[in-house]
Amino acid sequence: MKTEPIWKAWFAKHGAKLLLFARQQARYPDDAEDLVQEAFVRIWRLYGHTGEVSPTLVYRAIRRLAIDWARSLDRRKVREKKVYTESSFVDFFDRSLEKGERRTALLHAVERLPPEQKEVLTLKIWAELTFDEIARTLDLSHNTVASRYRYALGKLKEWVPPSLEDRPAGKPRNS
Amino acid sequence: MNETEQLEKALESLRPKEPSADFERRVEEALGDSGQLAVSRLPELGSESRCASAPRGNLFSIPAFFLLGAAALVALFFSFPSSPSLQSGTGSGIPADTIELPTPDMAQDSHAVADDSPINGVSTEELSAMSGAGWEEPQAQQIPIDFSDEGIVERPGMSPARQYRYHYLDETIWVNPGTNTFIRSSVPRQETLLIGLEPF
C-alpha cells in the first residue's frame, strides 16, 4: 500500500502562507525559511500524529521564534555568515499570476503599510485566519486587530483607486 | 459587492510564492521520524477496530483479541512440545492413570478444529516427522494493530520527549504442500518511539 506522510499535504496547503508571514516577521528576509522550518517542526512533533494541526499554532510559533531570534546572540553569528539579498513584499508573490496593473499597484501599496497593519492584513487575507485567531497569534485584543485591518483597507482604497484598470502592467492605456 | 469586498477579493487573488522543493526537503529531514507518525495509522483490520475515540482505547478490541488469543494458543503449544509427563506419564509427581491423555485417534474424532491443526492432537512425533523435507520458505509478515500516544515523558538529563507505543503482530506461516500442512505462529510485539522535544 502506498502511503504519504500527512504533513506533506498540510504543508502544500499552508507552506506558502506561512512563508509569507515569516518573511514579514523575520528581521532578515533570508531567515524566513529557517523560521518556518523551526516553527513547523516543533509544532508537528507535538501534534502532528493527529494529522490535524491548527495553522494558528504555527503562525504563533513563527512570531515567537522571530522575536527570540532577534534577541539571540547565537543567531546573530549565523546571520553574519549569510549573504542577504534585498527583497520587497512584491517579491513574495507569484509574479506569473500578477497580470493586472491594479494588482501590481495593490502589492506596492501593501508594502507601504505600517508593519503592524501589514501583518494583520496578511493573516486575514492570505492566511485566512479569523480576527480571534489573529488576536491570539499576535497577542492583541480582538478590537485592536479589527481596527488595524480596517485602517489597512482604508489606506489601500485610498492609494489604489478601483478606477485603476485590471490590465497587464506596463501596457499603455491608449494603445 | 461593495468597495471593501472588491478590494478583499482582489487581494485574495494574489498568491504568495510556493516554497521551493529544496526547502520542503529540508523540512522533511528536520522532521525525521515525527514526519512519519501520521501515516503509520494504517491498520486495515477493519474499521470496527478503530471506532473508539480515545487513541489507545481500541488496541484490545475484538479482532485484536482474537488474534492475540490465537497467538497465545500457538505459543502454549510450542512451549510444551516434548513434555515427558504428557507423553508417558512418568517423570512428574502426577500419576499417569489420573490423566486422560489425548490420543491421535481421539483428536481425529474432534470436529472443533481441523484434523491437521498443530494445536489439536498432533503428537510431537508426528510433528517432527512432518518437519523434514517438503516445507517451503516461511512467509513472515508484520501486521500493525494500533498505536497510542502516551504523552510527554521526562528523561533524566535530557529534554522531554513524546512517547508513542506501536503494537504489531508478527506472523510467520510455514507450509508443506506435500502433506497439505501449515503452521502459523503469531507473536504480539510492541515498539516504543521517543521523539525528543525542544521546549520553547
PDB file of N, CA and C in Angstrom, chain B residues 33-126:
ATOM      1  N   ASP B  33      11.702  11.177  12.082  1.00  0.00           N
ATOM      2  CA  ASP B  33      10.685  10.165  12.376  1.00  0.00           C
ATOM      3  C   ASP B  33       9.309  10.763  12.623  1.00  0.00           C
ATOM      4  N   SER B  34       9.282  11.939  13.206  1.00  0.00           N
ATOM      5  CA  SER B  34       7.982  12.523  13.537  1.00  0.00           C
ATOM      6  C   SER B  34       7.158  12.827  12.288  1.00  0.00           C
ATOM      7  N   GLY B  35       7.820  12.960  11.147  1.00  0.00           N
ATOM      8  CA  GLY B  35       7.077  13.175   9.903  1.00  0.00           C
ATOM      9  C   GLY B  35       6.333  11.937   9.450  1.00  0.00           C
ATOM     10  N   GLN B  36       6.716  10.788   9.957  1.00  0.00           N
ATOM     11  CA  GLN B  36       6.098   9.531   9.527  1.00  0.00           C
ATOM     12  C   GLN B  36       4.973   9.080  10.458  1.00  0.00           C
ATOM     13  N   LEU B  37       4.787   9.788  11.555  1.00  0.00           N
ATOM     14  CA  LEU B  37       3.824   9.315  12.549  1.00  0.00           C
ATOM     15  C   LEU B  37       2.403   9.257  12.010  1.00  0.00           C
ATOM     16  N   ALA B  38       2.014  10.270  11.269  1.00  0.00           N
ATOM     17  CA  ALA B  38       0.624  10.341  10.827  1.00  0.00           C
ATOM     18  C   ALA B  38       0.292   9.270   9.800  1.00  0.00           C
ATOM     19  N   VAL B  39       1.258   8.798   9.039  1.00  0.00           N
ATOM     20  CA  VAL B  39       0.960   7.761   8.053  1.00  0.00           C
ATOM     21  C   VAL B  39       1.052   6.377   8.661  1.00  0.00           C
ATOM     22  N   SER B  40       1.539   6.259   9.846  1.00  0.00           N
ATOM     23  CA  SER B  40       1.669   4.946  10.459  1.00  0.00           C
ATOM     24  C   SER B  40       0.330   4.421  10.966  1.00  0.00           C
ATOM     25  N   ARG B  41      -0.686   5.239  10.946  1.00  0.00           N
ATOM     26  CA  ARG B  41      -2.003   4.779  11.417  1.00  0.00           C
ATOM     27  C   ARG B  41      -2.711   4.059  10.291  1.00  0.00           C
ATOM     28  N   LEU B  42      -2.260   2.870   9.958  1.00  0.00           N
ATOM     29  CA  LEU B  42      -2.811   2.194   8.794  1.00  0.00           C
ATOM     30  C   LEU B  42      -3.370   0.810   9.078  1.00  0.00           C
ATOM     31  N   PRO B  43      -3.907   0.556  10.266  1.00  0.00           N
ATOM     32  CA  PRO B  43      -4.441  -0.792  10.460  1.00  0.00           C
ATOM     33  C   PRO B  43      -5.587  -1.053   9.505  1.00  0.00           C
ATOM     34  N   GLU B  44      -5.458  -2.085   8.702  1.00  0.00           N
ATOM     35  CA  GLU B  44      -6.518  -2.440   7.764  1.00  0.00           C
ATOM     36  C   GLU B  44      -7.259  -3.669   8.274  1.00  0.00           C
ATOM     37  N   LEU B  45      -7.370  -3.748   9.579  1.00  0.00           N
ATOM     38  CA  LEU B  45      -8.037  -4.917  10.159  1.00  0.00           C
ATOM     39  C   LEU B  45      -9.535  -4.711  10.246  1.00  0.00           C
ATOM     40  N   GLY B  46     -10.015  -3.647   9.633  1.00  0.00           N
ATOM     41  CA  GLY B  46     -11.449  -3.375   9.687  1.00  0.00           C
ATOM     42  C   GLY B  46     -11.702  -2.113  10.460  1.00  0.00           C
ATOM     43  N   SER B  47     -12.675  -1.361  10.007  1.00  0.00           N
ATOM     44  CA  SER B  47     -12.924  -0.072  10.635  1.00  0.00           C
ATOM     45  C   SER B  47     -13.443  -0.214  12.050  1.00  0.00           C
ATOM     46  N   GLU B  48     -14.019  -1.397  12.376  1.00  0.00           N
ATOM     47  CA  GLU B  48     -14.577  -1.549  13.707  1.00  0.00           C
ATOM     48  C   GLU B  48     -13.503  -1.505  14.783  1.00  0.00           C
ATOM     49  N   SER B  49     -12.271  -1.848  14.417  1.00  0.00           N
ATOM     50  CA  SER B  49     -11.219  -1.822  15.426  1.00  0.00           C
ATOM     51  C   SER B  49     -10.766  -0.408  15.724  1.00  0.00           C
ATOM     52  N   ARG B  50     -11.255   0.583  14.974  1.00  0.00           N
ATOM     53  CA  ARG B  50     -10.828   1.950  15.189  1.00  0.00           C
ATOM     54  C   ARG B  50     -11.973   2.825  15.656  1.00  0.00           C
ATOM     55  N   CYS B  51     -13.041   2.215  16.136  1.00  0.00           N
ATOM     56  CA  CYS B  51     -14.209   3.011  16.435  1.00  0.00           C
ATOM     57  C   CYS B  51     -14.061   3.799  17.727  1.00  0.00           C
ATOM     58  N   ALA B  52     -13.151   3.406  18.589  1.00  0.00           N
ATOM     59  CA  ALA B  52     -13.007   4.130  19.846  1.00  0.00           C
ATOM     60  C   ALA B  52     -12.409   5.498  19.594  1.00  0.00           C
ATOM     61  N   SER B  53     -12.904   6.482  20.288  1.00  0.00           N
ATOM     62  CA  SER B  53     -12.391   7.832  20.065  1.00  0.00           C
ATOM     63  C   SER B  53     -11.081   8.053  20.778  1.00  0.00           C
ATOM     64  N   ALA B  54     -10.892   7.380  21.901  1.00  0.00           N
ATOM     65  CA  ALA B  54      -9.628   7.536  22.608  1.00  0.00           C
ATOM     66  C   ALA B  54      -8.527   6.864  21.804  1.00  0.00           C
ATOM     67  N   PRO B  55      -7.340   7.516  21.735  1.00  0.00           N
ATOM     68  CA  PRO B  55      -6.308   6.974  20.870  1.00  0.00           C
ATOM     69  C   PRO B  55      -5.808   5.604  21.286  1.00  0.00           C
ATOM     70  N   ARG B  56      -5.884   5.245  22.577  1.00  0.00           N
ATOM     71  CA  ARG B  56      -5.364   3.957  22.966  1.00  0.00           C
ATOM     72  C   ARG B  56      -6.463   2.983  23.349  1.00  0.00           C
ATOM     73  N   GLY B  57      -7.681   3.360  23.136  1.00  0.00           N
ATOM     74  CA  GLY B  57      -8.780   2.517  23.586  1.00  0.00           C
ATOM     75  C   GLY B  57      -9.100   1.363  22.679  1.00  0.00           C
ATOM     76  N   ASN B  58      -8.574   1.361  21.457  1.00  0.00           N
ATOM     77  CA  ASN B  58      -9.004   0.350  20.511  1.00  0.00           C
ATOM     78  C   ASN B  58      -7.987  -0.766  20.327  1.00  0.00           C
ATOM     79  N   LEU B  59      -6.987  -0.822  21.142  1.00  0.00           N
ATOM     80  CA  LEU B  59      -5.982  -1.860  20.943  1.00  0.00           C
ATOM     81  C   LEU B  59      -6.572  -3.244  21.136  1.00  0.00           C
ATOM     82  N   PHE B  60      -7.275  -3.442  22.237  1.00  0.00           N
ATOM     83  CA  PHE B  60      -7.779  -4.777  22.554  1.00  0.00           C
ATOM     84  C   PHE B  60      -9.245  -4.917  22.184  1.00  0.00           C
ATOM     85  N   SER B  61      -9.582  -4.416  21.034  1.00  0.00           N
ATOM     86  CA  SER B  61     -10.932  -4.625  20.541  1.00  0.00           C
ATOM     87  C   SER B  61     -11.040  -6.055  20.015  1.00  0.00           C
ATOM     88  N   ILE B  62     -12.193  -6.448  19.544  1.00  0.00           N
ATOM     89  CA  ILE B  62     -12.474  -7.855  19.273  1.00  0.00           C
ATOM     90  C   ILE B  62     -11.496  -8.506  18.288  1.00  0.00           C
ATOM     91  N   PRO B  63     -11.207  -7.913  17.122  1.00  0.00           N
ATOM     92  CA  PRO B  63     -10.275  -8.595  16.211  1.00  0.00           C
ATOM     93  C   PRO B  63      -8.906  -8.778  16.838  1.00  0.00           C
ATOM     94  N   ALA B  64      -8.427  -7.772  17.539  1.00  0.00           N
ATOM     95  CA  ALA B  64      -7.111  -7.877  18.156  1.00  0.00           C
ATOM     96  C   ALA B  64      -7.117  -8.967  19.223  1.00  0.00           C
ATOM     97  N   PHE B  65      -8.217  -9.087  19.958  1.00  0.00           N
ATOM     98  CA  PHE B  65      -8.350 -10.109  20.990  1.00  0.00           C
ATOM     99  C   PHE B  65      -8.263 -11.498  20.367  1.00  0.00           C
ATOM    100  N   PHE B  66      -8.957 -11.634  19.233  1.00  0.00           N
ATOM    101  CA  PHE B  66      -8.971 -12.923  18.571  1.00  0.00           C
ATOM    102  C   PHE B  66      -7.569 -13.327  18.139  1.00  0.00           C
ATOM    103  N   LEU B  67      -6.854 -12.367  17.531  1.00  0.00           N
ATOM    104  CA  LEU B  67      -5.514 -12.658  17.043  1.00  0.00           C
ATOM    105  C   LEU B  67      -4.561 -12.965  18.196  1.00  0.00           C
ATOM    106  N   LEU B  68      -4.661 -12.171  19.245  1.00  0.00           N
ATOM    107  CA  LEU B  68      -3.771 -12.389  20.377  1.00  0.00           C
ATOM    108  C   LEU B  68      -4.089 -13.720  21.058  1.00  0.00           C
ATOM    109  N   GLY B  69      -5.364 -14.089  21.098  1.00  0.00           N
ATOM    110  CA  GLY B  69      -5.751 -15.366  21.678  1.00  0.00           C
ATOM    111  C   GLY B  69      -5.183 -16.522  20.878  1.00  0.00           C
ATOM    112  N   ALA B  70      -5.285 -16.440  19.571  1.00  0.00           N
ATOM    113  CA  ALA B  70      -4.724 -17.479  18.705  1.00  0.00           C
ATOM    114  C   ALA B  70      -3.224 -17.573  18.905  1.00  0.00           C
ATOM    115  N   ALA B  71      -2.583 -16.411  19.016  1.00  0.00           N
ATOM    116  CA  ALA B  71      -1.137 -16.392  19.214  1.00  0.00           C
ATOM    117  C   ALA B  71      -0.766 -17.072  20.527  1.00  0.00           C
ATOM    118  N   ALA B  72      -1.568 -16.828  21.554  1.00  0.00           N
ATOM    119  CA  ALA B  72      -1.280 -17.429  22.857  1.00  0.00           C
ATOM    120  C   ALA B  72      -1.399 -18.944  22.791  1.00  0.00           C
ATOM    121  N   LEU B  73      -2.411 -19.430  22.055  1.00  0.00           N
ATOM    122  CA  LEU B  73      -2.589 -20.880  21.923  1.00  0.00           C
ATOM    123  C   LEU B  73      -1.393 -21.514  21.228  1.00  0.00           C
ATOM    124  N   VAL B  74      -0.954 -20.886  20.143  1.00  0.00           N
ATOM    125  CA  VAL B  74       0.188 -21.427  19.399  1.00  0.00           C
ATOM    126  C   VAL B  74       1.433 -21.399  20.269  1.00  0.00           C
ATOM    127  N   ALA B  75       1.626 -20.283  20.982  1.00  0.00           N
ATOM    128  CA  ALA B  75       2.806 -20.167  21.845  1.00  0.00           C
ATOM    129  C   ALA B  75       2.770 -21.232  22.935  1.00  0.00           C
ATOM    130  N   LEU B  76       1.571 -21.518  23.475  1.00  0.00           N
ATOM    131  CA  LEU B  76       1.418 -22.528  24.517  1.00  0.00           C
ATOM    132  C   LEU B  76       1.790 -23.906  23.984  1.00  0.00           C
ATOM    133  N   PHE B  77       1.352 -24.148  22.752  1.00  0.00           N
ATOM    134  CA  PHE B  77       1.642 -25.447  22.141  1.00  0.00           C
ATOM    135  C   PHE B  77       3.146 -25.654  21.984  1.00  0.00           C
ATOM    136  N   PHE B  78       3.837 -24.601  21.486  1.00  0.00           N
ATOM    137  CA  PHE B  78       5.269 -24.748  21.265  1.00  0.00           C
ATOM    138  C   PHE B  78       6.061 -24.720  22.573  1.00  0.00           C
ATOM    139  N   SER B  79       5.452 -24.243  23.606  1.00  0.00           N
ATOM    140  CA  SER B  79       6.155 -24.207  24.884  1.00  0.00           C
ATOM    141  C   SER B  79       6.278 -25.598  25.493  1.00  0.00           C
ATOM    142  N   PHE B  80       5.367 -26.518  25.176  1.00  0.00           N
ATOM    143  CA  PHE B  80       5.391 -27.858  25.756  1.00  0.00           C
ATOM    144  C   PHE B  80       5.359 -28.931  24.679  1.00  0.00           C
ATOM    145  N   PRO B  81       6.280 -28.894  23.753  1.00  0.00           N
ATOM    146  CA  PRO B  81       6.199 -29.887  22.679  1.00  0.00           C
ATOM    147  C   PRO B  81       6.631 -31.272  23.110  1.00  0.00           C
ATOM    148  N   SER B  82       7.501 -31.395  24.084  1.00  0.00           N
ATOM    149  CA  SER B  82       8.034 -32.724  24.401  1.00  0.00           C
ATOM    150  C   SER B  82       7.982 -32.985  25.900  1.00  0.00           C
ATOM    151  N   SER B  83       6.916 -32.527  26.514  1.00  0.00           N
ATOM    152  CA  SER B  83       6.809 -32.727  27.949  1.00  0.00           C
ATOM    153  C   SER B  83       6.678 -34.203  28.269  1.00  0.00           C
ATOM    154  N   PRO B  84       7.649 -34.762  28.999  1.00  0.00           N
ATOM    155  CA  PRO B  84       7.576 -36.207  29.280  1.00  0.00           C
ATOM    156  C   PRO B  84       6.351 -36.571  30.091  1.00  0.00           C
ATOM    157  N   SER B  85       5.875 -35.663  30.923  1.00  0.00           N
ATOM    158  CA  SER B  85       4.717 -36.015  31.749  1.00  0.00           C
ATOM    159  C   SER B  85       3.482 -36.224  30.905  1.00  0.00           C
ATOM    160  N   LEU B  86       3.366 -35.488  29.818  1.00  0.00           N
ATOM    161  CA  LEU B  86       2.190 -35.636  28.966  1.00  0.00           C
ATOM    162  C   LEU B  86       2.329 -36.820  28.012  1.00  0.00           C
ATOM    163  N   GLN B  87       3.560 -37.143  27.669  1.00  0.00           N
ATOM    164  CA  GLN B  87       3.746 -38.243  26.735  1.00  0.00           C
ATOM    165  C   GLN B  87       3.636 -39.609  27.417  1.00  0.00           C
ATOM    166  N   SER B  88       4.264 -39.712  28.552  1.00  0.00           N
ATOM    167  CA  SER B  88       4.324 -41.049  29.140  1.00  0.00           C
ATOM    168  C   SER B  88       3.757 -41.119  30.541  1.00  0.00           C
ATOM    169  N   GLY B  89       3.541 -39.977  31.127  1.00  0.00           N
ATOM    170  CA  GLY B  89       3.003 -40.002  32.468  1.00  0.00           C
ATOM    171  C   GLY B  89       4.051 -40.271  33.517  1.00  0.00           C
ATOM    172  N   THR B  90       5.302 -40.357  33.147  1.00  0.00           N
ATOM    173  CA  THR B  90       6.377 -40.565  34.114  1.00  0.00           C
ATOM    174  C   THR B  90       7.196 -39.300  34.229  1.00  0.00           C
ATOM    175  N   GLY B  91       7.934 -39.238  35.344  1.00  0.00           N
ATOM    176  CA  GLY B  91       8.838 -38.097  35.494  1.00  0.00           C
ATOM    177  C   GLY B  91       8.183 -36.934  36.149  1.00  0.00           C
ATOM    178  N   SER B  92       6.970 -37.036  36.627  1.00  0.00           N
ATOM    179  CA  SER B  92       6.345 -35.949  37.357  1.00  0.00           C
ATOM    180  C   SER B  92       5.633 -36.528  38.562  1.00  0.00           C
ATOM    181  N   GLY B  93       5.149 -35.646  39.413  1.00  0.00           N
ATOM    182  CA  GLY B  93       4.502 -36.113  40.626  1.00  0.00           C
ATOM    183  C   GLY B  93       3.079 -36.585  40.412  1.00  0.00           C
ATOM    184  N   ILE B  94       2.558 -36.399  39.235  1.00  0.00           N
ATOM    185  CA  ILE B  94       1.158 -36.763  38.990  1.00  0.00           C
ATOM    186  C   ILE B  94       1.111 -38.165  38.424  1.00  0.00           C
ATOM    187  N   PRO B  95       0.331 -39.054  39.022  1.00  0.00           N
ATOM    188  CA  PRO B  95       0.236 -40.410  38.490  1.00  0.00           C
ATOM    189  C   PRO B  95      -0.347 -40.411  37.091  1.00  0.00           C
ATOM    190  N   ALA B  96       0.202 -41.310  36.284  1.00  0.00           N
ATOM    191  CA  ALA B  96      -0.220 -41.342  34.881  1.00  0.00           C
ATOM    192  C   ALA B  96      -1.672 -41.724  34.730  1.00  0.00           C
ATOM    193  N   ASP B  97      -2.175 -42.569  35.618  1.00  0.00           N
ATOM    194  CA  ASP B  97      -3.548 -43.031  35.426  1.00  0.00           C
ATOM    195  C   ASP B  97      -4.590 -41.984  35.793  1.00  0.00           C
ATOM    196  N   THR B  98      -4.163 -40.868  36.383  1.00  0.00           N
ATOM    197  CA  THR B  98      -5.129 -39.823  36.695  1.00  0.00           C
ATOM    198  C   THR B  98      -5.309 -38.835  35.545  1.00  0.00           C
ATOM    199  N   ILE B  99      -4.516 -38.977  34.512  1.00  0.00           N
ATOM    200  CA  ILE B  99      -4.588 -38.032  33.389  1.00  0.00           C
ATOM    201  C   ILE B  99      -5.091 -38.766  32.158  1.00  0.00           C
ATOM    202  N   GLU B 100      -6.108 -38.211  31.554  1.00  0.00           N
ATOM    203  CA  GLU B 100      -6.582 -38.792  30.300  1.00  0.00           C
ATOM    204  C   GLU B 100      -5.821 -38.135  29.169  1.00  0.00           C
ATOM    205  N   LEU B 101      -4.859 -38.846  28.621  1.00  0.00           N
ATOM    206  CA  LEU B 101      -4.036 -38.276  27.580  1.00  0.00           C
ATOM    207  C   LEU B 101      -4.771 -38.326  26.240  1.00  0.00           C
ATOM    208  N   PRO B 102      -4.772 -37.231  25.510  1.00  0.00           N
ATOM    209  CA  PRO B 102      -5.408 -37.279  24.191  1.00  0.00           C
ATOM    210  C   PRO B 102      -4.575 -38.108  23.233  1.00  0.00           C
ATOM    211  N   THR B 103      -5.239 -38.935  22.509  1.00  0.00           N
ATOM    212  CA  THR B 103      -4.529 -39.749  21.514  1.00  0.00           C
ATOM    213  C   THR B 103      -4.848 -39.215  20.138  1.00  0.00           C
ATOM    214  N   PRO B 104      -4.009 -39.554  19.158  1.00  0.00           N
ATOM    215  CA  PRO B 104      -4.292 -39.105  17.792  1.00  0.00           C
ATOM    216  C   PRO B 104      -5.669 -39.536  17.322  1.00  0.00           C
ATOM    217  N   ASP B 105      -6.095 -40.711  17.715  1.00  0.00           N
ATOM    218  CA  ASP B 105      -7.415 -41.178  17.288  1.00  0.00           C
ATOM    219  C   ASP B 105      -8.524 -40.291  17.831  1.00  0.00           C
ATOM    220  N   MET B 106      -8.380 -39.936  19.119  1.00  0.00           N
ATOM    221  CA  MET B 106      -9.387 -39.062  19.719  1.00  0.00           C
ATOM    222  C   MET B 106      -9.411 -37.713  19.014  1.00  0.00           C
ATOM    223  N   ALA B 107      -8.227 -37.245  18.664  1.00  0.00           N
ATOM    224  CA  ALA B 107      -8.147 -35.936  18.007  1.00  0.00           C
ATOM    225  C   ALA B 107      -8.829 -35.982  16.660  1.00  0.00           C
ATOM    226  N   GLN B 108      -8.704 -37.083  15.963  1.00  0.00           N
ATOM    227  CA  GLN B 108      -9.311 -37.164  14.643  1.00  0.00           C
ATOM    228  C   GLN B 108     -10.832 -37.145  14.726  1.00  0.00           C
ATOM    229  N   ASP B 109     -11.367 -37.549  15.891  1.00  0.00           N
ATOM    230  CA  ASP B 109     -12.816 -37.514  16.028  1.00  0.00           C
ATOM    231  C   ASP B 109     -13.340 -36.108  16.281  1.00  0.00           C
ATOM    232  N   SER B 110     -12.453 -35.259  16.684  1.00  0.00           N
ATOM    233  CA  SER B 110     -12.883 -33.903  17.022  1.00  0.00           C
ATOM    234  C   SER B 110     -13.118 -33.096  15.758  1.00  0.00           C
ATOM    235  N   HIS B 111     -14.230 -32.385  15.741  1.00  0.00           N
ATOM    236  CA  HIS B 111     -14.523 -31.545  14.571  1.00  0.00           C
ATOM    237  C   HIS B 111     -14.450 -30.073  14.929  1.00  0.00           C
ATOM    238  N   ALA B 112     -13.959 -29.785  16.143  1.00  0.00           N
ATOM    239  CA  ALA B 112     -13.879 -28.381  16.559  1.00  0.00           C
ATOM    240  C   ALA B 112     -12.854 -27.617  15.721  1.00  0.00           C
ATOM    241  N   VAL B 113     -11.743 -28.253  15.434  1.00  0.00           N
ATOM    242  CA  VAL B 113     -10.716 -27.625  14.594  1.00  0.00           C
ATOM    243  C   VAL B 113     -10.298 -28.635  13.545  1.00  0.00           C
ATOM    244  N   ALA B 114      -9.571 -28.182  12.583  1.00  0.00           N
ATOM    245  CA  ALA B 114      -9.135 -29.071  11.511  1.00  0.00           C
ATOM    246  C   ALA B 114      -8.263 -30.181  12.073  1.00  0.00           C
ATOM    247  N   ASP B 115      -8.354 -31.358  11.399  1.00  0.00           N
ATOM    248  CA  ASP B 115      -7.628 -32.511  11.907  1.00  0.00           C
ATOM    249  C   ASP B 115      -6.126 -32.306  11.918  1.00  0.00           C
ATOM    250  N   ASP B 116      -5.659 -31.580  10.902  1.00  0.00           N
ATOM    251  CA  ASP B 116      -4.215 -31.429  10.813  1.00  0.00           C
ATOM    252  C   ASP B 116      -3.711 -30.171  11.516  1.00  0.00           C
ATOM    253  N   SER B 117      -4.557 -29.569  12.301  1.00  0.00           N
ATOM    254  CA  SER B 117      -4.114 -28.387  13.021  1.00  0.00           C
ATOM    255  C   SER B 117      -3.049 -28.756  14.044  1.00  0.00           C
ATOM    256  N   PRO B 118      -1.981 -27.992  14.133  1.00  0.00           N
ATOM    257  CA  PRO B 118      -0.921 -28.344  15.075  1.00  0.00           C
ATOM    258  C   PRO B 118      -1.328 -28.137  16.523  1.00  0.00           C
ATOM    259  N   ILE B 119      -2.449 -27.509  16.759  1.00  0.00           N
ATOM    260  CA  ILE B 119      -2.828 -27.280  18.154  1.00  0.00           C
ATOM    261  C   ILE B 119      -3.822 -28.315  18.650  1.00  0.00           C
ATOM    262  N   ASN B 120      -4.119 -29.325  17.875  1.00  0.00           N
ATOM    263  CA  ASN B 120      -5.101 -30.302  18.338  1.00  0.00           C
ATOM    264  C   ASN B 120      -4.708 -31.710  17.929  1.00  0.00           C
ATOM    265  N   GLY B 121      -4.141 -32.438  18.870  1.00  0.00           N
ATOM    266  CA  GLY B 121      -3.977 -33.869  18.671  1.00  0.00           C
ATOM    267  C   GLY B 121      -2.794 -34.293  17.847  1.00  0.00           C
ATOM    268  N   VAL B 122      -1.929 -33.381  17.484  1.00  0.00           N
ATOM    269  CA  VAL B 122      -0.751 -33.794  16.727  1.00  0.00           C
ATOM    270  C   VAL B 122       0.384 -34.005  17.725  1.00  0.00           C
ATOM    271  N   SER B 123       0.869 -35.210  17.787  1.00  0.00           N
ATOM    272  CA  SER B 123       1.917 -35.510  18.764  1.00  0.00           C
ATOM    273  C   SER B 123       3.244 -34.937  18.303  1.00  0.00           C
ATOM    274  N   THR B 124       4.176 -34.879  19.211  1.00  0.00           N
ATOM    275  CA  THR B 124       5.495 -34.351  18.854  1.00  0.00           C
ATOM    276  C   THR B 124       6.164 -35.248  17.830  1.00  0.00           C
ATOM    277  N   GLU B 125       5.897 -36.583  17.903  1.00  0.00           N
ATOM    278  CA  GLU B 125       6.495 -37.487  16.918  1.00  0.00           C
ATOM    279  C   GLU B 125       5.982 -37.151  15.511  1.00  0.00           C
ATOM    280  N   GLU B 126       4.650 -36.943  15.466  1.00  0.00           N
ATOM    281  CA  GLU B 126       4.061 -36.594  14.163  1.00  0.00           C
ATOM    282  C   GLU B 126       4.605 -35.266  13.663  1.00  0.00           C
TER     283      GLU B 126
END
